[in-house]
Amino acid sequence: MKIETLDGTSSRLYKLVAPLVMRADVLRQNNNYPYKTSDRYEWLVALDDKGKNVQGFFPVEEKKGGYYYLNNYYVPAQEEEALLSAFIDKILEDYAPQKPLVAIAFARHAQLFQEKGFTVEREWKLYVKLKHAKVDGKAS
């Protein structure tokens, strides 16, 4: 597996992700909330070893408030923990040194985020808001 970072409006992103985000089972996993993107987004897209089949994706939005917002990701159930862990590691490596991270994660994934250094800010029935505030090796 490899994780490719794509600009939020790149044609390659649309080509790779569009077939997934339109599938009923993928939308159902996201509680029927549609996926969105813009030029403020970068998407981490996990591809198989041949680089052709999308295994999951994780959008990262740069917010004007000076942080990165992580929300509406997709990881299939059969690879959930390994793939999500790889996405979080990549985000921590590429984005955490620049700005704080705020994530809205499925409640079932909260523990994995916490194991990676996120702290819970708020809990709902299905989701958890988490924050990772380490920037340039310092807690902010």
mmCIF file with all atom_site columns, C-alpha atoms in Angstrom:
data_model
loop_
_atom_site.group_PDB
_atom_site.id
_atom_site.type_symbol
_atom_site.label_atom_id
_atom_site.label_alt_id
_atom_site.label_comp_id
_atom_site.label_asym_id
_atom_site.label_entity_id
_atom_site.label_seq_id
_atom_site.pdbx_PDB_ins_code
_atom_site.Cartn_x
_atom_site.Cartn_y
_atom_site.Cartn_z
_atom_site.occupancy
_atom_site.B_iso_or_equiv
_atom_site.pdbx_formal_charge
_atom_site.auth_seq_id
_atom_site.auth_comp_id
_atom_site.auth_asym_id
_atom_site.auth_atom_id
_atom_site.pdbx_PDB_model_num
ATOM 1   C CA . MET A 1 1   ? 0.000   0.000  0.000   1.00 0.00 ? 1   MET A CA 1
ATOM 2   C CA . LYS A 1 2   ? 1.094   3.540  -0.652  1.00 0.00 ? 2   LYS A CA 1
ATOM 3   C CA . ILE A 1 3   ? -0.486  6.801  0.427   1.00 0.00 ? 3   ILE A CA 1
ATOM 4   C CA . GLU A 1 4   ? -0.600  9.563  -2.151  1.00 0.00 ? 4   GLU A CA 1
ATOM 5   C CA . THR A 1 5   ? -1.312  13.202 -1.255  1.00 0.00 ? 5   THR A CA 1
ATOM 6   C CA . LEU A 1 6   ? -3.535  14.975 -3.771  1.00 0.00 ? 6   LEU A CA 1
ATOM 7   C CA . ASP A 1 7   ? -4.712  18.558 -4.092  1.00 0.00 ? 7   ASP A CA 1
ATOM 8   C CA . GLY A 1 8   ? -8.400  18.976 -3.263  1.00 0.00 ? 8   GLY A CA 1
ATOM 9   C CA . THR A 1 9   ? -9.375  19.948 -6.799  1.00 0.00 ? 9   THR A CA 1
ATOM 10  C CA . SER A 1 10  ? -6.981  17.806 -8.842  1.00 0.00 ? 10  SER A CA 1
ATOM 11  C CA . SER A 1 11  ? -8.409  15.736 -11.660 1.00 0.00 ? 11  SER A CA 1
ATOM 12  C CA . ARG A 1 12  ? -6.528  12.691 -10.349 1.00 0.00 ? 12  ARG A CA 1
ATOM 13  C CA . LEU A 1 13  ? -8.362  12.999 -7.019  1.00 0.00 ? 13  LEU A CA 1
ATOM 14  C CA . TYR A 1 14  ? -11.728 13.013 -8.766  1.00 0.00 ? 14  TYR A CA 1
ATOM 15  C CA . LYS A 1 15  ? -10.758 10.069 -10.948 1.00 0.00 ? 15  LYS A CA 1
ATOM 16  C CA . LEU A 1 16  ? -9.613  7.996  -7.977  1.00 0.00 ? 16  LEU A CA 1
ATOM 17  C CA . VAL A 1 17  ? -12.147 8.926  -5.300  1.00 0.00 ? 17  VAL A CA 1
ATOM 18  C CA . ALA A 1 18  ? -15.377 9.660  -7.205  1.00 0.00 ? 18  ALA A CA 1
ATOM 19  C CA . PRO A 1 19  ? -16.322 6.002  -7.757  1.00 0.00 ? 19  PRO A CA 1
ATOM 20  C CA . LEU A 1 20  ? -16.001 5.383  -4.006  1.00 0.00 ? 20  LEU A CA 1
ATOM 21  C CA . VAL A 1 21  ? -17.795 8.459  -2.671  1.00 0.00 ? 21  VAL A CA 1
ATOM 22  C CA . MET A 1 22  ? -20.816 7.688  -4.834  1.00 0.00 ? 22  MET A CA 1
ATOM 23  C CA . ARG A 1 23  ? -21.213 4.125  -3.552  1.00 0.00 ? 23  ARG A CA 1
ATOM 24  C CA . ALA A 1 24  ? -24.169 3.596  -1.233  1.00 0.00 ? 24  ALA A CA 1
ATOM 25  C CA . ASP A 1 25  ? -22.151 1.564  1.304   1.00 0.00 ? 25  ASP A CA 1
ATOM 26  C CA . VAL A 1 26  ? -19.459 4.256  1.552   1.00 0.00 ? 26  VAL A CA 1
ATOM 27  C CA . LEU A 1 27  ? -22.060 6.992  2.007   1.00 0.00 ? 27  LEU A CA 1
ATOM 28  C CA . ARG A 1 28  ? -23.850 4.844  4.574   1.00 0.00 ? 28  ARG A CA 1
ATOM 29  C CA . GLN A 1 29  ? -20.618 4.505  6.576   1.00 0.00 ? 29  GLN A CA 1
ATOM 30  C CA . ASN A 1 30  ? -20.502 8.321  6.615   1.00 0.00 ? 30  ASN A CA 1
ATOM 31  C CA . ASN A 1 31  ? -24.108 8.430  7.886   1.00 0.00 ? 31  ASN A CA 1
ATOM 32  C CA . ASN A 1 32  ? -25.237 9.590  4.415   1.00 0.00 ? 32  ASN A CA 1
ATOM 33  C CA . TYR A 1 33  ? -23.308 12.828 4.761   1.00 0.00 ? 33  TYR A CA 1
ATOM 34  C CA . PRO A 1 34  ? -21.836 13.772 1.351   1.00 0.00 ? 34  PRO A CA 1
ATOM 35  C CA . TYR A 1 35  ? -18.115 14.237 0.875   1.00 0.00 ? 35  TYR A CA 1
ATOM 36  C CA . LYS A 1 36  ? -16.878 17.672 -0.139  1.00 0.00 ? 36  LYS A CA 1
ATOM 37  C CA . THR A 1 37  ? -13.643 19.258 -1.246  1.00 0.00 ? 37  THR A CA 1
ATOM 38  C CA . SER A 1 38  ? -12.164 22.558 -2.392  1.00 0.00 ? 38  SER A CA 1
ATOM 39  C CA . ASP A 1 39  ? -8.788  24.164 -2.920  1.00 0.00 ? 39  ASP A CA 1
ATOM 40  C CA . ARG A 1 40  ? -8.392  24.315 0.897   1.00 0.00 ? 40  ARG A CA 1
ATOM 41  C CA . TYR A 1 41  ? -8.196  20.507 1.020   1.00 0.00 ? 41  TYR A CA 1
ATOM 42  C CA . GLU A 1 42  ? -5.511  17.944 0.489   1.00 0.00 ? 42  GLU A CA 1
ATOM 43  C CA . TRP A 1 43  ? -6.553  14.312 0.352   1.00 0.00 ? 43  TRP A CA 1
ATOM 44  C CA . LEU A 1 44  ? -4.524  11.340 1.474   1.00 0.00 ? 44  LEU A CA 1
ATOM 45  C CA . VAL A 1 45  ? -5.504  8.449  -0.767  1.00 0.00 ? 45  VAL A CA 1
ATOM 46  C CA . ALA A 1 46  ? -4.378  4.899  0.014   1.00 0.00 ? 46  ALA A CA 1
ATOM 47  C CA . LEU A 1 47  ? -3.704  2.853  -3.090  1.00 0.00 ? 47  LEU A CA 1
ATOM 48  C CA . ASP A 1 48  ? -2.905  -0.827 -3.520  1.00 0.00 ? 48  ASP A CA 1
ATOM 49  C CA . ASP A 1 49  ? 0.657   -1.859 -4.355  1.00 0.00 ? 49  ASP A CA 1
ATOM 50  C CA . LYS A 1 50  ? -0.034  -1.432 -8.080  1.00 0.00 ? 50  LYS A CA 1
ATOM 51  C CA . GLY A 1 51  ? -1.246  2.126  -7.477  1.00 0.00 ? 51  GLY A CA 1
ATOM 52  C CA . LYS A 1 52  ? -4.577  1.571  -9.184  1.00 0.00 ? 52  LYS A CA 1
ATOM 53  C CA . ASN A 1 53  ? -7.205  0.598  -6.606  1.00 0.00 ? 53  ASN A CA 1
ATOM 54  C CA . VAL A 1 54  ? -8.232  3.006  -3.867  1.00 0.00 ? 54  VAL A CA 1
ATOM 55  C CA . GLN A 1 55  ? -8.330  1.373  -0.444  1.00 0.00 ? 55  GLN A CA 1
ATOM 56  C CA . GLY A 1 56  ? -9.433  4.456  1.518   1.00 0.00 ? 56  GLY A CA 1
ATOM 57  C CA . PHE A 1 57  ? -9.056  8.205  1.796   1.00 0.00 ? 57  PHE A CA 1
ATOM 58  C CA . PHE A 1 58  ? -8.614  10.918 4.397   1.00 0.00 ? 58  PHE A CA 1
ATOM 59  C CA . PRO A 1 59  ? -9.281  14.590 3.546   1.00 0.00 ? 59  PRO A CA 1
ATOM 60  C CA . VAL A 1 60  ? -7.331  17.298 5.400   1.00 0.00 ? 60  VAL A CA 1
ATOM 61  C CA . GLU A 1 61  ? -8.773  20.824 5.300   1.00 0.00 ? 61  GLU A CA 1
ATOM 62  C CA . GLU A 1 62  ? -6.689  23.879 6.149   1.00 0.00 ? 62  GLU A CA 1
ATOM 63  C CA . LYS A 1 63  ? -8.902  26.196 8.198   1.00 0.00 ? 63  LYS A CA 1
ATOM 64  C CA . LYS A 1 64  ? -8.518  29.974 8.356   1.00 0.00 ? 64  LYS A CA 1
ATOM 65  C CA . GLY A 1 65  ? -8.360  29.695 12.156  1.00 0.00 ? 65  GLY A CA 1
ATOM 66  C CA . GLY A 1 66  ? -4.835  28.314 11.892  1.00 0.00 ? 66  GLY A CA 1
ATOM 67  C CA . TYR A 1 67  ? -5.393  24.561 12.151  1.00 0.00 ? 67  TYR A CA 1
ATOM 68  C CA . TYR A 1 68  ? -6.006  21.479 10.032  1.00 0.00 ? 68  TYR A CA 1
ATOM 69  C CA . TYR A 1 69  ? -9.460  19.911 10.170  1.00 0.00 ? 69  TYR A CA 1
ATOM 70  C CA . LEU A 1 70  ? -9.725  16.146 9.747   1.00 0.00 ? 70  LEU A CA 1
ATOM 71  C CA . ASN A 1 71  ? -13.182 14.849 8.918   1.00 0.00 ? 71  ASN A CA 1
ATOM 72  C CA . ASN A 1 72  ? -15.175 12.548 6.618   1.00 0.00 ? 72  ASN A CA 1
ATOM 73  C CA . TYR A 1 73  ? -12.535 9.914  6.020   1.00 0.00 ? 73  TYR A CA 1
ATOM 74  C CA . TYR A 1 74  ? -13.191 6.441  4.666   1.00 0.00 ? 74  TYR A CA 1
ATOM 75  C CA . VAL A 1 75  ? -11.519 3.199  5.658   1.00 0.00 ? 75  VAL A CA 1
ATOM 76  C CA . PRO A 1 76  ? -13.140 -0.140 4.811   1.00 0.00 ? 76  PRO A CA 1
ATOM 77  C CA . ALA A 1 77  ? -14.084 -2.336 7.783   1.00 0.00 ? 77  ALA A CA 1
ATOM 78  C CA . GLN A 1 78  ? -11.784 -5.210 6.801   1.00 0.00 ? 78  GLN A CA 1
ATOM 79  C CA . GLU A 1 79  ? -8.684  -2.951 6.910   1.00 0.00 ? 79  GLU A CA 1
ATOM 80  C CA . GLU A 1 80  ? -9.981  -0.349 9.327   1.00 0.00 ? 80  GLU A CA 1
ATOM 81  C CA . GLU A 1 81  ? -7.331  -0.275 12.051  1.00 0.00 ? 81  GLU A CA 1
ATOM 82  C CA . ALA A 1 82  ? -4.228  -0.720 9.886   1.00 0.00 ? 82  ALA A CA 1
ATOM 83  C CA . LEU A 1 83  ? -5.318  1.774  7.254   1.00 0.00 ? 83  LEU A CA 1
ATOM 84  C CA . LEU A 1 84  ? -6.539  4.384  9.723   1.00 0.00 ? 84  LEU A CA 1
ATOM 85  C CA . SER A 1 85  ? -3.300  4.049  11.684  1.00 0.00 ? 85  SER A CA 1
ATOM 86  C CA . ALA A 1 86  ? -1.281  4.611  8.494   1.00 0.00 ? 86  ALA A CA 1
ATOM 87  C CA . PHE A 1 87  ? -3.351  7.707  7.644   1.00 0.00 ? 87  PHE A CA 1
ATOM 88  C CA . ILE A 1 88  ? -2.922  9.182  11.131  1.00 0.00 ? 88  ILE A CA 1
ATOM 89  C CA . ASP A 1 89  ? 0.836   8.533  11.070  1.00 0.00 ? 89  ASP A CA 1
ATOM 90  C CA . LYS A 1 90  ? 1.108   10.299 7.696   1.00 0.00 ? 90  LYS A CA 1
ATOM 91  C CA . ILE A 1 91  ? -0.956  13.250 8.960   1.00 0.00 ? 91  ILE A CA 1
ATOM 92  C CA . LEU A 1 92  ? 1.183   13.543 12.090  1.00 0.00 ? 92  LEU A CA 1
ATOM 93  C CA . GLU A 1 93  ? 4.336   13.466 9.986   1.00 0.00 ? 93  GLU A CA 1
ATOM 94  C CA . ASP A 1 94  ? 3.216   15.917 7.291   1.00 0.00 ? 94  ASP A CA 1
ATOM 95  C CA . TYR A 1 95  ? 0.769   18.296 8.993   1.00 0.00 ? 95  TYR A CA 1
ATOM 96  C CA . ALA A 1 96  ? 1.246   18.271 12.785  1.00 0.00 ? 96  ALA A CA 1
ATOM 97  C CA . PRO A 1 97  ? 4.630   20.069 12.651  1.00 0.00 ? 97  PRO A CA 1
ATOM 98  C CA . GLN A 1 98  ? 2.924   23.015 10.898  1.00 0.00 ? 98  GLN A CA 1
ATOM 99  C CA . LYS A 1 99  ? -0.380  23.595 12.719  1.00 0.00 ? 99  LYS A CA 1
ATOM 100 C CA . PRO A 1 100 ? -2.641  22.019 15.343  1.00 0.00 ? 100 PRO A CA 1
ATOM 101 C CA . LEU A 1 101 ? -4.984  19.258 14.203  1.00 0.00 ? 101 LEU A CA 1
ATOM 102 C CA . VAL A 1 102 ? -8.691  18.993 14.999  1.00 0.00 ? 102 VAL A CA 1
ATOM 103 C CA . ALA A 1 103 ? -10.380 15.707 14.120  1.00 0.00 ? 103 ALA A CA 1
ATOM 104 C CA . ILE A 1 104 ? -13.974 14.576 14.033  1.00 0.00 ? 104 ILE A CA 1
ATOM 105 C CA . ALA A 1 105 ? -13.675 10.810 14.247  1.00 0.00 ? 105 ALA A CA 1
ATOM 106 C CA . PHE A 1 106 ? -16.109 7.959  14.531  1.00 0.00 ? 106 PHE A CA 1
ATOM 107 C CA . ALA A 1 107 ? -16.514 7.064  18.214  1.00 0.00 ? 107 ALA A CA 1
ATOM 108 C CA . ARG A 1 108 ? -15.215 3.560  17.470  1.00 0.00 ? 108 ARG A CA 1
ATOM 109 C CA . HIS A 1 109 ? -11.919 5.105  16.273  1.00 0.00 ? 109 HIS A CA 1
ATOM 110 C CA . ALA A 1 110 ? -11.358 7.474  19.212  1.00 0.00 ? 110 ALA A CA 1
ATOM 111 C CA . GLN A 1 111 ? -9.005  5.137  21.056  1.00 0.00 ? 111 GLN A CA 1
ATOM 112 C CA . LEU A 1 112 ? -6.693  4.824  18.056  1.00 0.00 ? 112 LEU A CA 1
ATOM 113 C CA . PHE A 1 113 ? -6.529  8.616  17.723  1.00 0.00 ? 113 PHE A CA 1
ATOM 114 C CA . GLN A 1 114 ? -5.765  8.867  21.445  1.00 0.00 ? 114 GLN A CA 1
ATOM 115 C CA . GLU A 1 115 ? -2.981  6.296  21.110  1.00 0.00 ? 115 GLU A CA 1
ATOM 116 C CA . LYS A 1 116 ? -1.472  8.608  18.471  1.00 0.00 ? 116 LYS A CA 1
ATOM 117 C CA . GLY A 1 117 ? -1.446  11.628 20.830  1.00 0.00 ? 117 GLY A CA 1
ATOM 118 C CA . PHE A 1 118 ? -4.877  13.185 20.270  1.00 0.00 ? 118 PHE A CA 1
ATOM 119 C CA . THR A 1 119 ? -6.985  14.267 23.246  1.00 0.00 ? 119 THR A CA 1
ATOM 120 C CA . VAL A 1 120 ? -10.776 14.146 23.402  1.00 0.00 ? 120 VAL A CA 1
ATOM 121 C CA . GLU A 1 121 ? -12.489 17.541 23.435  1.00 0.00 ? 121 GLU A CA 1
ATOM 122 C CA . ARG A 1 122 ? -16.117 16.499 23.005  1.00 0.00 ? 122 ARG A CA 1
ATOM 123 C CA . GLU A 1 123 ? -18.110 13.296 22.616  1.00 0.00 ? 123 GLU A CA 1
ATOM 124 C CA . TRP A 1 124 ? -21.382 12.677 20.833  1.00 0.00 ? 124 TRP A CA 1
ATOM 125 C CA . LYS A 1 125 ? -23.217 9.429  20.218  1.00 0.00 ? 125 LYS A CA 1
ATOM 126 C CA . LEU A 1 126 ? -21.501 8.563  16.924  1.00 0.00 ? 126 LEU A CA 1
ATOM 127 C CA . TYR A 1 127 ? -18.538 10.960 16.787  1.00 0.00 ? 127 TYR A CA 1
ATOM 128 C CA . VAL A 1 128 ? -15.728 12.341 18.915  1.00 0.00 ? 128 VAL A CA 1
ATOM 129 C CA . LYS A 1 129 ? -13.931 15.659 18.508  1.00 0.00 ? 129 LYS A CA 1
ATOM 130 C CA . LEU A 1 130 ? -10.212 15.319 19.186  1.00 0.00 ? 130 LEU A CA 1
ATOM 131 C CA . LYS A 1 131 ? -7.259  17.697 19.119  1.00 0.00 ? 131 LYS A CA 1
ATOM 132 C CA . HIS A 1 132 ? -3.557  17.250 18.547  1.00 0.00 ? 132 HIS A CA 1
ATOM 133 C CA . ALA A 1 133 ? -1.712  20.461 19.344  1.00 0.00 ? 133 ALA A CA 1
ATOM 134 C CA . LYS A 1 134 ? 1.952   19.507 19.013  1.00 0.00 ? 134 LYS A CA 1
ATOM 135 C CA . VAL A 1 135 ? 3.619   21.893 16.566  1.00 0.00 ? 135 VAL A CA 1
ATOM 136 C CA . ASP A 1 136 ? 7.375   21.792 15.865  1.00 0.00 ? 136 ASP A CA 1
ATOM 137 C CA . GLY A 1 137 ? 7.872   19.395 18.760  1.00 0.00 ? 137 GLY A CA 1
ATOM 138 C CA . LYS A 1 138 ? 6.206   21.728 21.264  1.00 0.00 ? 138 LYS A CA 1
ATOM 139 C CA . ALA A 1 139 ? 2.741   21.526 22.754  1.00 0.00 ? 139 ALA A CA 1
ATOM 140 C CA . SER A 1 140 ? 0.697   24.601 21.977  1.00 0.00 ? 140 SER A CA 1
#
